[in-house]
Structures are given as C-alpha cells and as structure tokens.
Coordinates of C-alpha atoms and ligand atoms in Angstrom, one line a residue:
X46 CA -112.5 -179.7 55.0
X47 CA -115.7 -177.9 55.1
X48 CA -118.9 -177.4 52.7
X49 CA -119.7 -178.4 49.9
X50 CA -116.4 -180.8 49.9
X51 CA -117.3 -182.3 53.7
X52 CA -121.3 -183.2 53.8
X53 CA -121.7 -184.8 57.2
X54 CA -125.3 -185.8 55.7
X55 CA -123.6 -188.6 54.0
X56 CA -123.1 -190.7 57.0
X57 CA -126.4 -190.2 58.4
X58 CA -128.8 -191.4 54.9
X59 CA -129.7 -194.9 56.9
X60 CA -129.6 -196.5 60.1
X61 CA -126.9 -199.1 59.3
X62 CA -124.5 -196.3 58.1
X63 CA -126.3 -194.5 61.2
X64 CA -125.7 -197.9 63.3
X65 CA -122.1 -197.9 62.2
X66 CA -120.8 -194.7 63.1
X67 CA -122.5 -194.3 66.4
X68 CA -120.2 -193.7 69.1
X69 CA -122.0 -194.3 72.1
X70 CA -123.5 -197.6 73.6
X71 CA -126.1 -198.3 75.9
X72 CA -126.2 -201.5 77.1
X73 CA -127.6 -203.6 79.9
X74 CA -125.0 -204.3 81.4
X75 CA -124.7 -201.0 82.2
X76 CA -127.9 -201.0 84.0
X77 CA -128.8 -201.1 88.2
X78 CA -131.8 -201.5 89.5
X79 CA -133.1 -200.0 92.9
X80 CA -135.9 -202.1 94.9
X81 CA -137.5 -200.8 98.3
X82 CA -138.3 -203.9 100.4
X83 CA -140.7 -203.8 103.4
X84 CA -141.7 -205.9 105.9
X85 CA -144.8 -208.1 105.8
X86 CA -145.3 -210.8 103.3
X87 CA -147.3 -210.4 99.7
X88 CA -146.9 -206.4 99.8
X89 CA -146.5 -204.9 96.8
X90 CA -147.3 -200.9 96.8
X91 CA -147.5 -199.2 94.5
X92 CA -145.4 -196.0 94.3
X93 CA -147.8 -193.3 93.2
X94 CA -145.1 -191.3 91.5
X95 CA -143.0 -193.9 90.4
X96 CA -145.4 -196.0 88.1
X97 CA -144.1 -199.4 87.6
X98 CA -142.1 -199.2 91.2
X99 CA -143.2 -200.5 94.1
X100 CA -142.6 -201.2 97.8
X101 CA -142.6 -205.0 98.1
X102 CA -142.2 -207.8 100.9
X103 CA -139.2 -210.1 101.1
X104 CA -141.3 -212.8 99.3
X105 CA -142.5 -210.8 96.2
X106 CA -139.0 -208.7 95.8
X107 CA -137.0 -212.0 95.4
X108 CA -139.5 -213.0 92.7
X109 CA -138.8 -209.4 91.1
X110 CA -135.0 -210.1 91.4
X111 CA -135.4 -213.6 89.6
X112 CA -137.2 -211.3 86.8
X113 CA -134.9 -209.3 86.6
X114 CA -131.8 -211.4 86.5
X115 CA -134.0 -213.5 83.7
X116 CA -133.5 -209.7 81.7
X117 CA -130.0 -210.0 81.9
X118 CA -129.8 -206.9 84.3
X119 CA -126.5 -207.3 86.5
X120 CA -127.0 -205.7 90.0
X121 CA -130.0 -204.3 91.7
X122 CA -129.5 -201.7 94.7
X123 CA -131.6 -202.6 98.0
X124 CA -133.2 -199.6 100.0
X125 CA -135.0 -201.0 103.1
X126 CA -138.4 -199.0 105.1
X127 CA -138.3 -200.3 108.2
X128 CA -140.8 -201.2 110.7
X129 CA -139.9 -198.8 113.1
X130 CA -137.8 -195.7 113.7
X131 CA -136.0 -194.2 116.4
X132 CA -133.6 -191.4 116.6
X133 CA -130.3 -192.8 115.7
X134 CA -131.7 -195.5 113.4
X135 CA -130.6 -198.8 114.8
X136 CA -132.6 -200.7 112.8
X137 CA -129.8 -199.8 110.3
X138 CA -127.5 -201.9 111.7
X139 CA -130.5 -204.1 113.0
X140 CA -128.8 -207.8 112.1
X141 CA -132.5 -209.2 111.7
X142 CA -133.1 -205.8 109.7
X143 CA -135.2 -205.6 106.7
X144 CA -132.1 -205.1 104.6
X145 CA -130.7 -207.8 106.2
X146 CA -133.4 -210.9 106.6
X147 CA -133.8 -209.3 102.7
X148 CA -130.6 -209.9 101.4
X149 CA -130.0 -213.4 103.0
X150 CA -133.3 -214.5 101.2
X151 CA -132.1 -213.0 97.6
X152 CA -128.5 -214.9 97.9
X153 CA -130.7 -218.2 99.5
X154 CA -133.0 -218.5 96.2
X155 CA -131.2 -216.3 93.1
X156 CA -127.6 -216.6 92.4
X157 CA -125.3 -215.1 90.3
X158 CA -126.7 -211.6 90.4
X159 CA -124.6 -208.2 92.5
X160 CA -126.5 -207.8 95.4
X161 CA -125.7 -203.3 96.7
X162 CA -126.9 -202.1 99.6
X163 CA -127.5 -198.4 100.2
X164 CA -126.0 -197.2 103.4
X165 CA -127.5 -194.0 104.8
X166 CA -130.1 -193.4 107.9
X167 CA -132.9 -191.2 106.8
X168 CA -134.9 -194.1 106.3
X169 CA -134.1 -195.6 109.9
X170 CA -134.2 -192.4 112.1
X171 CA -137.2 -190.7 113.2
X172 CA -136.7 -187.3 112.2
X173 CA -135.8 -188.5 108.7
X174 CA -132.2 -187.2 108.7
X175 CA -128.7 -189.3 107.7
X176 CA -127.4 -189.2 110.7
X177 CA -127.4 -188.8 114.1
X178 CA -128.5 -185.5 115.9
X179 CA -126.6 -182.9 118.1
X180 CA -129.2 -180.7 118.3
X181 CA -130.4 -179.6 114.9
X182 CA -127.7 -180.5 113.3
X183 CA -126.6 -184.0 111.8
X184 CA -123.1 -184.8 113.9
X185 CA -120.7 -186.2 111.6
X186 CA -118.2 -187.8 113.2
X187 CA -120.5 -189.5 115.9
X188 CA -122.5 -190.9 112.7
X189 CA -119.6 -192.2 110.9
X190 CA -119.3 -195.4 113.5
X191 CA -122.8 -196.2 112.8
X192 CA -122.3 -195.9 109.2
X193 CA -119.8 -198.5 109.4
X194 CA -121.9 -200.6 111.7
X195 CA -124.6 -200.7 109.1
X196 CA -122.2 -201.2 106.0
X197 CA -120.3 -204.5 108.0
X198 CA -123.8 -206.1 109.0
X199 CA -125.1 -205.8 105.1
X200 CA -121.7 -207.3 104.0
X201 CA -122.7 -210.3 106.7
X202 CA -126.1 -210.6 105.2
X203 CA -124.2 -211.2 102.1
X204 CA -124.3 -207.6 100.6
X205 CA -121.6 -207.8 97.1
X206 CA -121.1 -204.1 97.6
X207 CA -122.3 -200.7 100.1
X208 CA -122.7 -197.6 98.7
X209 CA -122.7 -195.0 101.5
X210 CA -125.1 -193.0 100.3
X211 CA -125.1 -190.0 103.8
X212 CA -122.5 -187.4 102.9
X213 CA -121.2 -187.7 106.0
X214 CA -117.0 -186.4 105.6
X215 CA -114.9 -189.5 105.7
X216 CA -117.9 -192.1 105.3
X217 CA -116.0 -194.1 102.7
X218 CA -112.3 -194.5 105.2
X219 CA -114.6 -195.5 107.9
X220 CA -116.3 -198.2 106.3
X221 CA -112.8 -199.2 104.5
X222 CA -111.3 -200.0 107.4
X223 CA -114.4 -201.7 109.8
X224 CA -114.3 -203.9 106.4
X225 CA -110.9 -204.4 106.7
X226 CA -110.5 -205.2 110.3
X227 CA -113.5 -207.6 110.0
X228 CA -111.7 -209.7 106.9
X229 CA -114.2 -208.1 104.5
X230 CA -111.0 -206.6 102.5
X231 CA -112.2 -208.0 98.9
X232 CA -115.8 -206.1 99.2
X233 CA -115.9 -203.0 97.5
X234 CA -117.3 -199.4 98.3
X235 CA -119.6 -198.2 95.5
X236 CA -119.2 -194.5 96.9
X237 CA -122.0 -191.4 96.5
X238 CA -119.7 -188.7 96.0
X239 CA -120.9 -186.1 94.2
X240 CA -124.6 -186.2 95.3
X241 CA -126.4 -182.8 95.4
X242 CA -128.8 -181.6 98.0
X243 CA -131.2 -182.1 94.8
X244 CA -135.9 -181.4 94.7
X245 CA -135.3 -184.5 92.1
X246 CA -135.0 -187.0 95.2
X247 CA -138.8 -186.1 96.3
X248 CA -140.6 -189.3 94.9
X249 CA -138.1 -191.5 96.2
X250 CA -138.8 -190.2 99.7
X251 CA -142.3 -190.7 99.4
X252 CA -140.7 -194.4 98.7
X253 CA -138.7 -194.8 101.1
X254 CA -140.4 -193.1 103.9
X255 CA -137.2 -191.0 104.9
X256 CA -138.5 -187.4 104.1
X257 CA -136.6 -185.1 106.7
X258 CA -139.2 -184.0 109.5
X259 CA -137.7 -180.8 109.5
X260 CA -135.4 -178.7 107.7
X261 CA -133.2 -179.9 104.5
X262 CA -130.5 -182.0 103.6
X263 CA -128.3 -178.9 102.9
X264 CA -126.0 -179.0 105.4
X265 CA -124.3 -182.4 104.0
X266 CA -125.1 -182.9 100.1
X267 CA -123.7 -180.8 98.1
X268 CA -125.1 -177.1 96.8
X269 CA -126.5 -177.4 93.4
X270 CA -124.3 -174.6 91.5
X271 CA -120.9 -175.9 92.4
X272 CA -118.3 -178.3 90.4
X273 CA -115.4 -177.9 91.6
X274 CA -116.0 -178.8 94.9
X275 CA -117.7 -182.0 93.0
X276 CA -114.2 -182.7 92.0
X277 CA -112.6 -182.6 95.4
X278 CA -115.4 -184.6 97.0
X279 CA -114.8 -187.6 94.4
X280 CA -111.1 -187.1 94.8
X281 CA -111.4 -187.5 98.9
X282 CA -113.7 -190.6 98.5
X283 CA -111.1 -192.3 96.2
X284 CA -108.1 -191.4 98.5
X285 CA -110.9 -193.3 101.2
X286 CA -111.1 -196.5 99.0
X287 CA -114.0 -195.9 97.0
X288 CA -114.1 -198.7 94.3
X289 CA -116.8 -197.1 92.1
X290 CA -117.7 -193.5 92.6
X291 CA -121.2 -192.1 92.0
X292 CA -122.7 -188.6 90.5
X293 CA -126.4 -188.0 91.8
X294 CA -128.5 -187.0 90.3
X295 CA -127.5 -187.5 86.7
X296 CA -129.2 -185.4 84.0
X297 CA -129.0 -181.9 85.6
X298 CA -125.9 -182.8 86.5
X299 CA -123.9 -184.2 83.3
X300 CA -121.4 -181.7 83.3
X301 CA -120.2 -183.1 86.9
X302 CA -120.4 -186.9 85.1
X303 CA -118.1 -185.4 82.2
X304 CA -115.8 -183.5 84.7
X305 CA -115.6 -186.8 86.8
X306 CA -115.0 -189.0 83.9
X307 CA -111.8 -186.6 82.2
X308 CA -110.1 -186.3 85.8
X309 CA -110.4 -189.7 87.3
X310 CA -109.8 -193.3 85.7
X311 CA -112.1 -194.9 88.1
X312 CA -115.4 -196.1 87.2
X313 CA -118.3 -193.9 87.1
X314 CA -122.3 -194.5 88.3
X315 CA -124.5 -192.1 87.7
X316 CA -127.8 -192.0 89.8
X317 CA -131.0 -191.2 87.3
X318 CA -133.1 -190.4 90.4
X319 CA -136.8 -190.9 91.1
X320 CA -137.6 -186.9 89.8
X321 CA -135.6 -187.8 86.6
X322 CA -137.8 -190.7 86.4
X323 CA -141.2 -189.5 87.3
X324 CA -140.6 -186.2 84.9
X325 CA -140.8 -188.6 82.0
X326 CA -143.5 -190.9 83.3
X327 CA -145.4 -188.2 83.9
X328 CA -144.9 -186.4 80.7
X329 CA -145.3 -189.6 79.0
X330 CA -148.8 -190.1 80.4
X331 CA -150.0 -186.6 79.5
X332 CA -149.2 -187.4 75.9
X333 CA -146.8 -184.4 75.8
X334 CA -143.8 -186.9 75.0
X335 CA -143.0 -190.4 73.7
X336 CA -142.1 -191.8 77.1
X337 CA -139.6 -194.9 75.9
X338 CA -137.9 -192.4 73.7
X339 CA -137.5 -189.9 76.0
X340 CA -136.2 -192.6 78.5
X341 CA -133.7 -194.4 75.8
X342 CA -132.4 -190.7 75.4
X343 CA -131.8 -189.8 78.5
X344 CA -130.0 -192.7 79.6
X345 CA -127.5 -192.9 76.3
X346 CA -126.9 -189.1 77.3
X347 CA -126.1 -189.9 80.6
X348 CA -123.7 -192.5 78.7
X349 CA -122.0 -190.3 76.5
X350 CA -121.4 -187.8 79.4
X351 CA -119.3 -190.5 80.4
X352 CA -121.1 -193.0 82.8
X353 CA -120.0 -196.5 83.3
X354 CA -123.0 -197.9 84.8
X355 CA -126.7 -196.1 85.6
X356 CA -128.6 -196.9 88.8
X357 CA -132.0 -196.2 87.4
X358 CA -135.6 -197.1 87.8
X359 CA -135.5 -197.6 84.0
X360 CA -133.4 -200.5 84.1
X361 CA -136.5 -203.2 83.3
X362 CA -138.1 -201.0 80.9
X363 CA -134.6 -200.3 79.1
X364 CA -133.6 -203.4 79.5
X365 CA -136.6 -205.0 77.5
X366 CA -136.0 -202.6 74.5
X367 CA -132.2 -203.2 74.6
X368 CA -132.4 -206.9 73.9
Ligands
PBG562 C1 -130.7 -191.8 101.0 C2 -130.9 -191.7 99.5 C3 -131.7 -190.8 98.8 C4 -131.7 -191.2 97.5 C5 -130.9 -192.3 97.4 N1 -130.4 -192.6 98.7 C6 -132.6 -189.7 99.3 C7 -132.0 -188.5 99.8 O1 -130.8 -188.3 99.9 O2 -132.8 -187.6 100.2 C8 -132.5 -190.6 96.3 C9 -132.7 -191.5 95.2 C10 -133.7 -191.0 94.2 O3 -134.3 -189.9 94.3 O4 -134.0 -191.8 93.3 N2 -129.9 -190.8 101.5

C-alpha cells in the first residue's frame, strides 16, 4: 500500500489515536537511580555539573532514598568516596566502609526498595585506577580477588545486587563463585559489560572523586568504534553468570543496546551517564533546549533501542513527569 491509498497522517491527527498506537513505553519502573554517599553527617554537595545531584552523608542519603521510594522508583545504585585512599583500595572491601555502614542504614530505616552496589576501585585507590597496579599498568588477575572481596562484603552489608563495574576479564565468574562459596547463590550480578572507555564519564568523576592520576582507562573499557567485540564481551559475562547485563554509556551507544537486545534474551540496563546528563542540563540552562523534553526523549530512545531498565540521574525528574 502506498500514497495516496496508505496516509500514515491518519493515525497521528490527536494524541489519543497518537497515545494508542505508540509502541514504546517509558515507565518508572524502568528507572535506577545512582547516589554518591560520603562520610560525615548533614553533607550534602552539590555536584557542580550534575545540578540536582549531590554528594550526601549517610543521614541525608537515607532521607533521599525514602524520597525516592515515595516516587515509586525501584532501585537506586550506591557509589561510595571514601575517606581515604591507598593504592590497592581496601577501603573497598573496608567492612565498616562507606558503602557498607551506608547500606546497613538504608535496609535499617527504608524497606522494600533494590539496594545495587557498584563494584570497581577507582574511587578507593590513590592513583584513581580500577585496580591494582603492576607498574603502569592495572594487573588483572591480581585485581580480580579484591573485586570479589568487595562484591561479598556489600552483599553482607545487605547489598540486593553488585554490579562490577572495572572491566577487569573474568570479573563476573570471580564474584559468581566467592558468592557461591559464601551461601550468597540467590544474589544476582547486574554486570557492566559493554562499557566504553567513554569523555561522557568526566562529571561523574568529579563526583566520585576517582579521576585516574595518570593516564586513561583505555587499557580495560572498551574502544569507542567497536561492536562486535561489544557482543563478545556481553556474551563472556553471561557465560560468567551475569543476571542483568549493562551497555555504558547509552545514547552514543544505542546501536550496541539494539545489537545486545536482538542477540541475547537476558535483560538489558543501559547506563545514561553523568556527560549524557549534564549535556542536557546544561543546554537546558542556556535556553538552547527544552530540558524535560529533551530528557523524556532521550530516555524513551534509549527504550526503544531496546533497554529494560535505565540507571540514570534522571530517574526523580522522570519519574515526577511519568506519574
Ligand atoms: C567506576 C564507574 C564510572 C562510572 C560508573 N562507574 C567511572 C569510570 O569508569 O571512569 C561512570 C558513570 C557516569 O559517568 O555517570 N568505574
């Protein structure tokens, strides 16, 4: 059928016929959202070039996640800055850690809400890299045992999920198993798999305090023109016993999302990082675009690319709108 006897007009004329053909939905259950806690008690920092985020003490980041279970939001994903650092970030794995004093205080006073913990080092070591050095370089297989360290004291704390976050080769097997052996079998592994060595991660490291102090993360997240090799990093990390799997960052990127989504049945985050974010709010604030719509765009596009769930800094703003 084509013009003039197919008019695809027709089904546009209003929003309800609008409304009843659309084929995509955003909701908020699809929604995470990522907190930084700190130590101290009333902090609440603002992030410069995150508007609206902040770094926050135990007390006032359980009063957040109250607010934002109230919005109906499911899951929020913890990233800790630590007092101090040292060069193979124990404070990682630190039992009285900021991730994990934080997490026992969010299960003690709000219920009923998925607690994820990231599970990477650059905010823990001194040099800022996700992993332990040999060298220069970030050595893999001595990291992955403090990886796993980390992700089995988070799951004490009461963590509901760890998403290994480092790129370090066979992350995800190493945390299955330390799981395992300790009786943690039913937690699952929400697992970064496809995450791209990526400028769009430079707020969050002015947020997280885990900027490399020299050279790049190049070496382990993934180069920025390839997909296939996308494909085989997902495809490792579910032979590991990834639950979940995750694309980062997601608008440049949903291509990979789409690629991901056709080859594999599990389900799919994407990561709508801090440059994704900031772009907008930044934009926004200039008065060079409607901020909410761009944001209500761009996360039904990272949708229909074919996303399960979006870990985004949008989540309380969308969240509002999408009541
Ligand atoms: C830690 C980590 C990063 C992000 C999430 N986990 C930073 C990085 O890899 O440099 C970025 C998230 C964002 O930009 O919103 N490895």
């Amino acid at each position: 059928m084509s013009f003039p006897d197919y008019r695809p007009r027709r089904l546009r004329k209003n929003e309800n016929f609008r409304r009843m053909i659309r084929e995509t939905d955003l909701s908020v259950d699809d929604l995470v959202c990522p907190l930084f806690v700190t130590h101290g008690s009333g902090v609440k920092n603002p992030i410069s070039s995150m508007p609206g985020n902040f770094q926050m003490s135990i007390d006032n980041l359980v009063e957040e996640v109250k607010k934002i279970k109230g919005m109906g939001i499911p899951a929020i994903m913890l990233f800790g800055i630590p007092e101090t650092k040292d060069e193979e970030g124990s404070g990682a794995w630190d039992e009285n850690g900021i991730i994990q004093q934080a997490v026992r205080e969010i299960k003690d006073e709000v219920a009923d809400i998925i607690v994820i913990t990231d599970v990477c080092f650059c905010e823990y070591t001194s040099h800022g890299h996700c992993g332990v050095l040999n060298g220069s370089e970030v050595d893999n297989d001595a990291t992955l045992e403090l990886l796993a360290r980390t992700a089995l004291s988070h799951v004490r704390a009461g963590s509901d999920m760890v998403a290994p976050s480092g790129m370090m080769d066979g992350q995800v097997l190493a945390i299955r198993d330390t799981l395992d052996e300790a009786g943690f079998g039913d937690f699952p592994i929400m697992a970064y798999s496809a995450k791209y060595a990526s400028c769009f991660y430079g707020p969050f490291r002015d947020a997280a305090e885990g900027a490399p102090q020299f050279g790049d993360r190049r070496s382990y997240q993934m180069d920025p023109p390839n997909s296939r090799e996308a494909i085989r990093e997902i495809a490792l990390d579910i032979e590991e016993g990834a639950d979940i799997i995750i694309v980062k960052p997601a608008l440049p990127y949903l291509d990979i999302i789409r690629m991901a989504r056709d080859e594999f049945d599990l389900p799919i985050a994407a990561y709508n990082v801090s440059g994704e974010f900031a772009m907008i709010k930044a934009a926004d604030k200039l008065g060079w675009l409607d901020g909410k719509k761009a944001m209500m765009e761009s996360l039904v596009s990272i949708k229909r690319a074919g996303a399960d769930i979006i870990i985004t800094y949008f989540a309380q703003e969308a969240a509002e709108l999408l009541k």
